[in-house]
PDB file of C-alpha atoms in Angstrom:
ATOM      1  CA  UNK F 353     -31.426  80.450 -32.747  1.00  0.00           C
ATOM      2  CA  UNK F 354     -35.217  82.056 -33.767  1.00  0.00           C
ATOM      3  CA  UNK F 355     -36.392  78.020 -32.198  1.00  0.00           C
ATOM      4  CA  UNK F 356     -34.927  78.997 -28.777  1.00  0.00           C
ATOM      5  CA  UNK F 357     -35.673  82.201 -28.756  1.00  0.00           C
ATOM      6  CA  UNK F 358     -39.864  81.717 -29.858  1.00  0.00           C
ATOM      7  CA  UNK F 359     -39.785  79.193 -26.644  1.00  0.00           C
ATOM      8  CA  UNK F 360     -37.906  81.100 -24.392  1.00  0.00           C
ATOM      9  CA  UNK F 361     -38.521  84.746 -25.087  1.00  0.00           C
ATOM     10  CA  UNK F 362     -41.368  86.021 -27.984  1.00  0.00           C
ATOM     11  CA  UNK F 363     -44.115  83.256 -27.100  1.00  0.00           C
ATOM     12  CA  UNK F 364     -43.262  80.920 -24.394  1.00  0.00           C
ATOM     13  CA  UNK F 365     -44.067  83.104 -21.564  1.00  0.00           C
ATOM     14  CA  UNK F 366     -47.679  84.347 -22.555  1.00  0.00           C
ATOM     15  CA  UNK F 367     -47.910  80.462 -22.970  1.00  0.00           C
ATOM     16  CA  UNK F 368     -47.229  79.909 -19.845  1.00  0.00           C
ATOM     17  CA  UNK F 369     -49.762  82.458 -18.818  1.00  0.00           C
ATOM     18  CA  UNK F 370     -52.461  81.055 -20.954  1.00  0.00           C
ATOM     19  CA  UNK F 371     -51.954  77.620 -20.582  1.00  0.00           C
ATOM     20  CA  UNK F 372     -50.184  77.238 -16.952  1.00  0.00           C
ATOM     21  CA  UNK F 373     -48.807  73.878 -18.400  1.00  0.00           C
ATOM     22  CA  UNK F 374     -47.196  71.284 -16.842  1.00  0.00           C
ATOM     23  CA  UNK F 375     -45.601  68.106 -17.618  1.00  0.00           C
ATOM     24  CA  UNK F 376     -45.363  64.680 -16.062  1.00  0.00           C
ATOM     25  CA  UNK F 377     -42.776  62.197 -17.426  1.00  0.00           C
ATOM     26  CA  UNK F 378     -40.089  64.172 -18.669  1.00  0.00           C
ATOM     27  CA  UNK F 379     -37.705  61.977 -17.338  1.00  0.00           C
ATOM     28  CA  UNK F 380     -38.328  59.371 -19.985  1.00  0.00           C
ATOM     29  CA  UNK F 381     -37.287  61.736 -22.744  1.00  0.00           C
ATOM     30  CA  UNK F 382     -33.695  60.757 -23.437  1.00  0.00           C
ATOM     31  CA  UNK F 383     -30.993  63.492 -23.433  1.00  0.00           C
ATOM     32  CA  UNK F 384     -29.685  62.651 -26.152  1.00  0.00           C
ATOM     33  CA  UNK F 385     -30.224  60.017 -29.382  1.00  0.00           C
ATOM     34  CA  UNK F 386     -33.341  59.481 -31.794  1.00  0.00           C
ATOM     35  CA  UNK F 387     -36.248  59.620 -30.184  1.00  0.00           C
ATOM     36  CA  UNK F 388     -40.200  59.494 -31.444  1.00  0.00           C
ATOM     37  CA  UNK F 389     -42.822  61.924 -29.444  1.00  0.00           C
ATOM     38  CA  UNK F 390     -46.522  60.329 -30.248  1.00  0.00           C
ATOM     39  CA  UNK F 391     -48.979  61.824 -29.162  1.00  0.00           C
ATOM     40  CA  UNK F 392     -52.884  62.717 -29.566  1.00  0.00           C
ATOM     41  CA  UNK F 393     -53.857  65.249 -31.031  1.00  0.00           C
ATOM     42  CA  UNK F 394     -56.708  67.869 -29.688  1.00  0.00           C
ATOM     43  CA  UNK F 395     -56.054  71.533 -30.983  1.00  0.00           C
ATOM     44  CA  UNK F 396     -53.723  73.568 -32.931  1.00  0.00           C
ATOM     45  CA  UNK F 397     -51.706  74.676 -29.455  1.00  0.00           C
ATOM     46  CA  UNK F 398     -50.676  70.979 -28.678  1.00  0.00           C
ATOM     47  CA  UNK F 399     -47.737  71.780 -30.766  1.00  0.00           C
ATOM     48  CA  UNK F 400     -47.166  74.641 -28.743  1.00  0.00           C
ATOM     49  CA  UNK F 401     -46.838  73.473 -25.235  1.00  0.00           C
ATOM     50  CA  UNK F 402     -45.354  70.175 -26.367  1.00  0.00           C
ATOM     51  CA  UNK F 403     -42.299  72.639 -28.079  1.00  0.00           C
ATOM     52  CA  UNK F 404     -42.181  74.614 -24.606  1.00  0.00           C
ATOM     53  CA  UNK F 405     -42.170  71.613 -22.515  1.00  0.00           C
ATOM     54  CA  UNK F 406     -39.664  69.758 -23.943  1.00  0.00           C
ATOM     55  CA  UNK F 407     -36.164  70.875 -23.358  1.00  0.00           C
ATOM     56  CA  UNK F 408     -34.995  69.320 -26.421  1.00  0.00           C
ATOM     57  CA  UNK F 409     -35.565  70.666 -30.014  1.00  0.00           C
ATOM     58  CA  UNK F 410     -38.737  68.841 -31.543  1.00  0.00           C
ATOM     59  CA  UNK F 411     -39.099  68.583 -35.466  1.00  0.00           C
ATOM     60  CA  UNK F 412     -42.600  67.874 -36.585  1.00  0.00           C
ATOM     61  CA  UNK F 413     -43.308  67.105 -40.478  1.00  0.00           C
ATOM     62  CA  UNK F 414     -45.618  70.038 -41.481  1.00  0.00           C
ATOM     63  CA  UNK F 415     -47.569  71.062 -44.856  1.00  0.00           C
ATOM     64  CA  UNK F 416     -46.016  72.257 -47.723  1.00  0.00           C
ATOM     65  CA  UNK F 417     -48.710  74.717 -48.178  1.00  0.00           C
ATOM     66  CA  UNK F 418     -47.565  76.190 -45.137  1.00  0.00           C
ATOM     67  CA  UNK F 419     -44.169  76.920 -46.605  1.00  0.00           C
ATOM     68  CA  UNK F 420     -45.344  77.863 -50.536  1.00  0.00           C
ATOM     69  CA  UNK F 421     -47.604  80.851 -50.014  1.00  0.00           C
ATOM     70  CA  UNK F 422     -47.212  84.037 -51.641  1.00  0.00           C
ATOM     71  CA  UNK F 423     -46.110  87.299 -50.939  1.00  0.00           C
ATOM     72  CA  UNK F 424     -44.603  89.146 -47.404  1.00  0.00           C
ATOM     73  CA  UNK F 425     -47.427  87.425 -45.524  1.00  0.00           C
ATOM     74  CA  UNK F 426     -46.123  83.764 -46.897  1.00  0.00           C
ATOM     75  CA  UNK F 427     -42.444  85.197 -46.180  1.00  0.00           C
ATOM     76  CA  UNK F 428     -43.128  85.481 -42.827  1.00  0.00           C
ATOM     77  CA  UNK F 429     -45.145  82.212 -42.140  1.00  0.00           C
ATOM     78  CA  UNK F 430     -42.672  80.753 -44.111  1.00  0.00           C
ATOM     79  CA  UNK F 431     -40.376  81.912 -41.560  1.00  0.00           C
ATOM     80  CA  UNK F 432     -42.234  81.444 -38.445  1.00  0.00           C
ATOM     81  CA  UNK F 433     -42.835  77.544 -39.151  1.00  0.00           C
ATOM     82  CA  UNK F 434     -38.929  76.658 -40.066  1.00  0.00           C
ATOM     83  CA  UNK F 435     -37.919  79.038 -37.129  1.00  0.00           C
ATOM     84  CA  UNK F 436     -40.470  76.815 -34.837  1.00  0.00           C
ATOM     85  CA  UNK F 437     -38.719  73.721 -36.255  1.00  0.00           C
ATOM     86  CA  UNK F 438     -41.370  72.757 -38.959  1.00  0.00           C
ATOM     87  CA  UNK F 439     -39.708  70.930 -42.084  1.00  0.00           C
ATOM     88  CA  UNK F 440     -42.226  70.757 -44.924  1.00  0.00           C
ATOM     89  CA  UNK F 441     -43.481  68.143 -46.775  1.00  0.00           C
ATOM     90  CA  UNK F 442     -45.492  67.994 -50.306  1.00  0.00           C
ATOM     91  CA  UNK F 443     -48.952  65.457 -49.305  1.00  0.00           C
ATOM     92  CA  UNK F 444     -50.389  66.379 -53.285  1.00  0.00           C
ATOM     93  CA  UNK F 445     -48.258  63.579 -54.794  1.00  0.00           C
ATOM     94  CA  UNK F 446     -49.031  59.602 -54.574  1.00  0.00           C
ATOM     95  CA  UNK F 447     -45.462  59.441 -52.821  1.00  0.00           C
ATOM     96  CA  UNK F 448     -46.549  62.241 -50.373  1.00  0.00           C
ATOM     97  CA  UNK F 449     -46.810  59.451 -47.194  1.00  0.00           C
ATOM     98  CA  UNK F 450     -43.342  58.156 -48.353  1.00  0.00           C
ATOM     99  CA  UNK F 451     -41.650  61.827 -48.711  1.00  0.00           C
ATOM    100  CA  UNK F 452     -42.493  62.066 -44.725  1.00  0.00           C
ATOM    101  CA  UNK F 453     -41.736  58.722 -43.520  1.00  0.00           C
ATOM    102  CA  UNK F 454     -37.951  59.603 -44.984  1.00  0.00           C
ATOM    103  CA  UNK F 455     -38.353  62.985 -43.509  1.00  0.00           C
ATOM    104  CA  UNK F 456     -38.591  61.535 -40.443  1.00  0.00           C
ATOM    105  CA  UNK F 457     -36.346  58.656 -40.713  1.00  0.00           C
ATOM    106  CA  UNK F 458     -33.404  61.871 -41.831  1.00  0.00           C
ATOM    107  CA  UNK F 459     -34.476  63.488 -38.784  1.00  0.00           C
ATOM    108  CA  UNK F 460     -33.795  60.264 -36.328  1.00  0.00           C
ATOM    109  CA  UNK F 461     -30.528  59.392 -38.063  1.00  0.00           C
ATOM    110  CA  UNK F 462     -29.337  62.749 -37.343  1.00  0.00           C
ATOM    111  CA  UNK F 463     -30.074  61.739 -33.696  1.00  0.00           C
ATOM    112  CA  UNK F 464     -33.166  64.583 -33.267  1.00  0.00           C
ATOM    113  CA  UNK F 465     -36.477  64.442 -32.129  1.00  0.00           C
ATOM    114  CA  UNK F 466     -39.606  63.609 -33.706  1.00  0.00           C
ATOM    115  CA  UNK F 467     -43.389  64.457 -33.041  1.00  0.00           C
ATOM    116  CA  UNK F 468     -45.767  62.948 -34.764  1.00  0.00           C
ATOM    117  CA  UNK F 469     -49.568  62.931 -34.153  1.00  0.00           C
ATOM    118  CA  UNK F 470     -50.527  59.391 -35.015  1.00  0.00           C
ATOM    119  CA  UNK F 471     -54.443  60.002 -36.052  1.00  0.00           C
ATOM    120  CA  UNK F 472     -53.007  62.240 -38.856  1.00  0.00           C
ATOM    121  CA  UNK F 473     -54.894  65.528 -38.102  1.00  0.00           C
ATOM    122  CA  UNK F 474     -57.002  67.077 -35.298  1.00  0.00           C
ATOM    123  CA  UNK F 475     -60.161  65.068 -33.750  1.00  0.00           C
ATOM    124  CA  UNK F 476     -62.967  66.428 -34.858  1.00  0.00           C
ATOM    125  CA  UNK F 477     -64.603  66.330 -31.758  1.00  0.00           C
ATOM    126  CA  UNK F 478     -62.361  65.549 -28.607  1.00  0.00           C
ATOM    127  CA  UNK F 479     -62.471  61.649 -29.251  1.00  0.00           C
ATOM    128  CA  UNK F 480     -58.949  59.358 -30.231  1.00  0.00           C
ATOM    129  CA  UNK F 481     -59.068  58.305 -33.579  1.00  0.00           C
ATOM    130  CA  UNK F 482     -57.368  55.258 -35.247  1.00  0.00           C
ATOM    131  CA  UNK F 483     -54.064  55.414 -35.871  1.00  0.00           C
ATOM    132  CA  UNK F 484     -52.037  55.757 -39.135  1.00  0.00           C
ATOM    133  CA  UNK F 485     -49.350  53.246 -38.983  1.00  0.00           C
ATOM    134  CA  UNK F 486     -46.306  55.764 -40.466  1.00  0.00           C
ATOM    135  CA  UNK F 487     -45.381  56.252 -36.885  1.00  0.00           C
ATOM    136  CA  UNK F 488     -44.430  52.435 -36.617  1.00  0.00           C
ATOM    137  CA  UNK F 489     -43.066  52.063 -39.852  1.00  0.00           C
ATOM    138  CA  UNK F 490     -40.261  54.762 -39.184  1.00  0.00           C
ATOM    139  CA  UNK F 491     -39.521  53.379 -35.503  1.00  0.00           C
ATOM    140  CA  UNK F 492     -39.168  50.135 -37.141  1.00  0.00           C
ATOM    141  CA  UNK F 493     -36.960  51.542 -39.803  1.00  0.00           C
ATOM    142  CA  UNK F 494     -34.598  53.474 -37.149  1.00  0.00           C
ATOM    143  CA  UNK F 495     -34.773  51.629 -34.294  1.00  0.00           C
ATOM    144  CA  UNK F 496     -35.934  54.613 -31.940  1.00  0.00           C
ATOM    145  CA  UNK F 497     -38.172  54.070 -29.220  1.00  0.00           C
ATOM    146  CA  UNK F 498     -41.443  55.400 -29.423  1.00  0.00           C
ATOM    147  CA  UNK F 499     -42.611  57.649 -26.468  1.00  0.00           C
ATOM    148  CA  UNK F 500     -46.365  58.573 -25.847  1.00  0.00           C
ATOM    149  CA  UNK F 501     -47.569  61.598 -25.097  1.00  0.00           C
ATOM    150  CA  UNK F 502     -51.000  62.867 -23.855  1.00  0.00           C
ATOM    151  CA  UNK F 503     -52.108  66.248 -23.947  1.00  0.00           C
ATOM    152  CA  UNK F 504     -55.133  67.122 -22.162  1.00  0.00           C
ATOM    153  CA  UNK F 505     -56.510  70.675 -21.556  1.00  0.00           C
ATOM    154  CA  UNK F 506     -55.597  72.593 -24.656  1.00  0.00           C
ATOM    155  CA  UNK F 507     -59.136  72.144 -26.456  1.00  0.00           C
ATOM    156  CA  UNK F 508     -60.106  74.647 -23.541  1.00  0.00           C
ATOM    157  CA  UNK F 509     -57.320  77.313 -24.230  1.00  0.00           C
ATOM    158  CA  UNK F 510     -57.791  76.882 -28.167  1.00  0.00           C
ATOM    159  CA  UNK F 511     -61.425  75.923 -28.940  1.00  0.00           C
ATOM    160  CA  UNK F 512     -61.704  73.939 -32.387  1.00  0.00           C
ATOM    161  CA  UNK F 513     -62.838  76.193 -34.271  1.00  0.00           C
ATOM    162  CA  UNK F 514     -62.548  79.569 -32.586  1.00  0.00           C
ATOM    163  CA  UNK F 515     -59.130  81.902 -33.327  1.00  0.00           C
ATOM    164  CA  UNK F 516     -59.508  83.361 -29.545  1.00  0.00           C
ATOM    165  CA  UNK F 517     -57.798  81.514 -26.899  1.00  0.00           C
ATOM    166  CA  UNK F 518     -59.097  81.159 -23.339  1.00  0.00           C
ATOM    167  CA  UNK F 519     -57.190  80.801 -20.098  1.00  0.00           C
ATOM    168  CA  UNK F 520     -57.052  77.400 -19.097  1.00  0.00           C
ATOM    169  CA  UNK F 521     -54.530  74.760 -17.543  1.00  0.00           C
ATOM    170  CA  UNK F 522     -52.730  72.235 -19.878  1.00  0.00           C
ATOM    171  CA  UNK F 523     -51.041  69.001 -18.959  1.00  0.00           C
ATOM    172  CA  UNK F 524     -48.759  66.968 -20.943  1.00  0.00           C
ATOM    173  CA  UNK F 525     -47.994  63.486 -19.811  1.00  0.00           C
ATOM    174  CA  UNK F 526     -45.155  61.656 -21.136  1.00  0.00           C
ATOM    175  CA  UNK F 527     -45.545  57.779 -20.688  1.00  0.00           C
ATOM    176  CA  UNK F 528     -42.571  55.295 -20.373  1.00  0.00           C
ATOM    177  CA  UNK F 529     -40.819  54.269 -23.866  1.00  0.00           C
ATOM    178  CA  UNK F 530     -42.625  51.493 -25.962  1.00  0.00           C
ATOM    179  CA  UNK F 531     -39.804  49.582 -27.679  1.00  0.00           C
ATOM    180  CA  UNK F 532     -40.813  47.617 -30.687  1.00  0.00           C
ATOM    181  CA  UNK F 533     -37.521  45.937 -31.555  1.00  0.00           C
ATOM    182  CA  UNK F 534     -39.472  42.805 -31.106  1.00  0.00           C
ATOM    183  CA  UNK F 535     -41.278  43.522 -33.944  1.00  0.00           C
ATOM    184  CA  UNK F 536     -38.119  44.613 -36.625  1.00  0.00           C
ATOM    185  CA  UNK F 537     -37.417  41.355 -38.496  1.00  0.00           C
ATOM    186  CA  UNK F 538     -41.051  40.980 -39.540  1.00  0.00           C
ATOM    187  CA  UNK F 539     -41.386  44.772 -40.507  1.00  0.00           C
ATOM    188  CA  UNK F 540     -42.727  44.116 -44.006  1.00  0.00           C
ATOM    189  CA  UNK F 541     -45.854  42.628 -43.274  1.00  0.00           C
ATOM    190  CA  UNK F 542     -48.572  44.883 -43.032  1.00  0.00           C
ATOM    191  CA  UNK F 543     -50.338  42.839 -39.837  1.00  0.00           C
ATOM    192  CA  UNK F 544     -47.145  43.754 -38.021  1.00  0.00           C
ATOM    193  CA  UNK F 545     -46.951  47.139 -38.786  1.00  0.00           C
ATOM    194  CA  UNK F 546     -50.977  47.420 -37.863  1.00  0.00           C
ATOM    195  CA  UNK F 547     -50.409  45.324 -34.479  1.00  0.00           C
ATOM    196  CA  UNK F 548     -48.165  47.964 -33.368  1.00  0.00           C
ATOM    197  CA  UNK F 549     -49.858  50.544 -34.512  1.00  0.00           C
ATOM    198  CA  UNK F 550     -52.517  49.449 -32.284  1.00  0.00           C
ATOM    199  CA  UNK F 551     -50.239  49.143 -29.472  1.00  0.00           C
ATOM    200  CA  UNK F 552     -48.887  52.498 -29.419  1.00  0.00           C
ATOM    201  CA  UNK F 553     -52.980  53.557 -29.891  1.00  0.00           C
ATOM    202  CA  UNK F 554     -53.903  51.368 -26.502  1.00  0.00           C
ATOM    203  CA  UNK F 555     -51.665  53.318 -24.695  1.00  0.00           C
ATOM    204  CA  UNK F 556     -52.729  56.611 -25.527  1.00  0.00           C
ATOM    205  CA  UNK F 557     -56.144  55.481 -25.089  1.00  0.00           C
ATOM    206  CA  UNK F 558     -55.812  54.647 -21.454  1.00  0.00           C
ATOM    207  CA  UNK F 559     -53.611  57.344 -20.403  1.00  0.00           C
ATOM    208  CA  UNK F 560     -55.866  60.114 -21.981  1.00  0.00           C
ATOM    209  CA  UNK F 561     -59.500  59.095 -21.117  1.00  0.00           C
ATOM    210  CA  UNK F 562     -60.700  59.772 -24.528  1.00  0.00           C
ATOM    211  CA  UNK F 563     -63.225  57.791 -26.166  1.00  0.00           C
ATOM    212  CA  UNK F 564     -61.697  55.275 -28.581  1.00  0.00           C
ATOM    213  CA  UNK F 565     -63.268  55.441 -32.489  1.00  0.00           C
ATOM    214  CA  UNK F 566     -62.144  52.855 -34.829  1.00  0.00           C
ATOM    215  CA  UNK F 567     -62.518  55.077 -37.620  1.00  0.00           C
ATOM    216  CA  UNK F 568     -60.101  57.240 -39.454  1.00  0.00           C
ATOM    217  CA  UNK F 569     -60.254  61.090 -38.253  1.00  0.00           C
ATOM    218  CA  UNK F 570     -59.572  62.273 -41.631  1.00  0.00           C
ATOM    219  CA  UNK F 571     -62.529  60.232 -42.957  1.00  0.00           C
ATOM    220  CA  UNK F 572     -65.008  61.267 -40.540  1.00  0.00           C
ATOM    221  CA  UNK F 573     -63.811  64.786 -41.289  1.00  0.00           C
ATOM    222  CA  UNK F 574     -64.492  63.962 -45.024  1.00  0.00           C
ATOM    223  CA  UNK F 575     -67.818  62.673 -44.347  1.00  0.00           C
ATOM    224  CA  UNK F 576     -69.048  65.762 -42.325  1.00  0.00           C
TER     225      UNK F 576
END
């Protein structure tokens, strides 16, 4: 109930006055059945406008941190992020990567939606990133079809870096279903699993503009 009503009542308007969002695409979203949202990944509010966008409930894999902290304040994050459809995952542990691939393989069997942000955390500076390849691994492991999804205009309504937002206008554009069935029987090999990892990259490369780094973003984060 608190999902519908953050997106429909408490924050989706003043989103919509922020952001003026719109969305091209929608129609490729299924109604219904397991289905994988991928999509860059600019700012904080891409989450945001993705949720109020998409007419079907989204689950994205979050932090754990985000659901351990202490005290009221960590009550009520706590509560905001499972309300907002957040299910938490532990990253300090060598099986962290593995404890949200079968997060999100739960989540698809159940017939839900999954977002996912393929570069693994925010670009540090506007550019895509290479992509982790947990994305592919789960599709290949469920069977779902892996949709795109650009965002472009939300680095202007929430500046990296800055806790004010701006007015601005953000678009998100769904692109058509990439179906890697092709690819199932030979799932184990890592080559495979990095081909179509690529793929699903190329895609949101030319539908977004950005400039392309084969790097990780996480390492040039590190670096910095």
């Amino acid at each position: 109930m608190w999902y519908w009503l953050f997106k429909y009542v408490f924050i989706g308007p003043l989103l919509r006055i922020v952001g003026r969002p719109t969305i091209e695409g929608a129609e490729h979203i299924p109604k219904t059945g397991p289905v994988i949202l991928a999509g860059n990944h600019l700012t904080v509010a891409d989450s945001f406008f993705l949720v109020l966008l998409v007419r079907r409930r989204i689950t994205f894999v979050a932090k754990d941190e985000y659901f351990t902290a202490p005290g009221i304040k960590g009550r009520m994050q706590r509560w905001f992020f499972s309300s907002a459809g957040q299910v938490p995952i532990d990253r300090s542990g060598a099986d962290a990567a593995q404890s949200a691939l079968n997060t999100a393989v739960s989540i698809l069997q159940r017939g839900g939606v999954w977002a996912i942000y393929p570069e693994g955390t925010r670009s540090p500076d506007g550019r895509l990133y290479k992509g982790k390849t947990g994305v592919i691994r789960v599709a290949l492991e469920t069977g779902a079809h892996v949709l795109p999804v650009v965002t472009s205009g939300s680095e202007k309504v929430n500046p990296v870096g800055s806790r004010m937002w701006r007015f601005g206008k953000v678009h998100i554009k769904v692109c058509e279903p990439l179906d890697f069935a092709r690819y199932r029987p030979l799932r184990e090999r890592q080559c495979i699993v990095r081909a179509a990892t690529d793929e699903l990259m190329s895609v949101l490369y030319t539908s977004s503009g950005q400039e392309y780094v084969d790097r990780y973003a996480a390492d040039v984060k590190a670096a910095s």
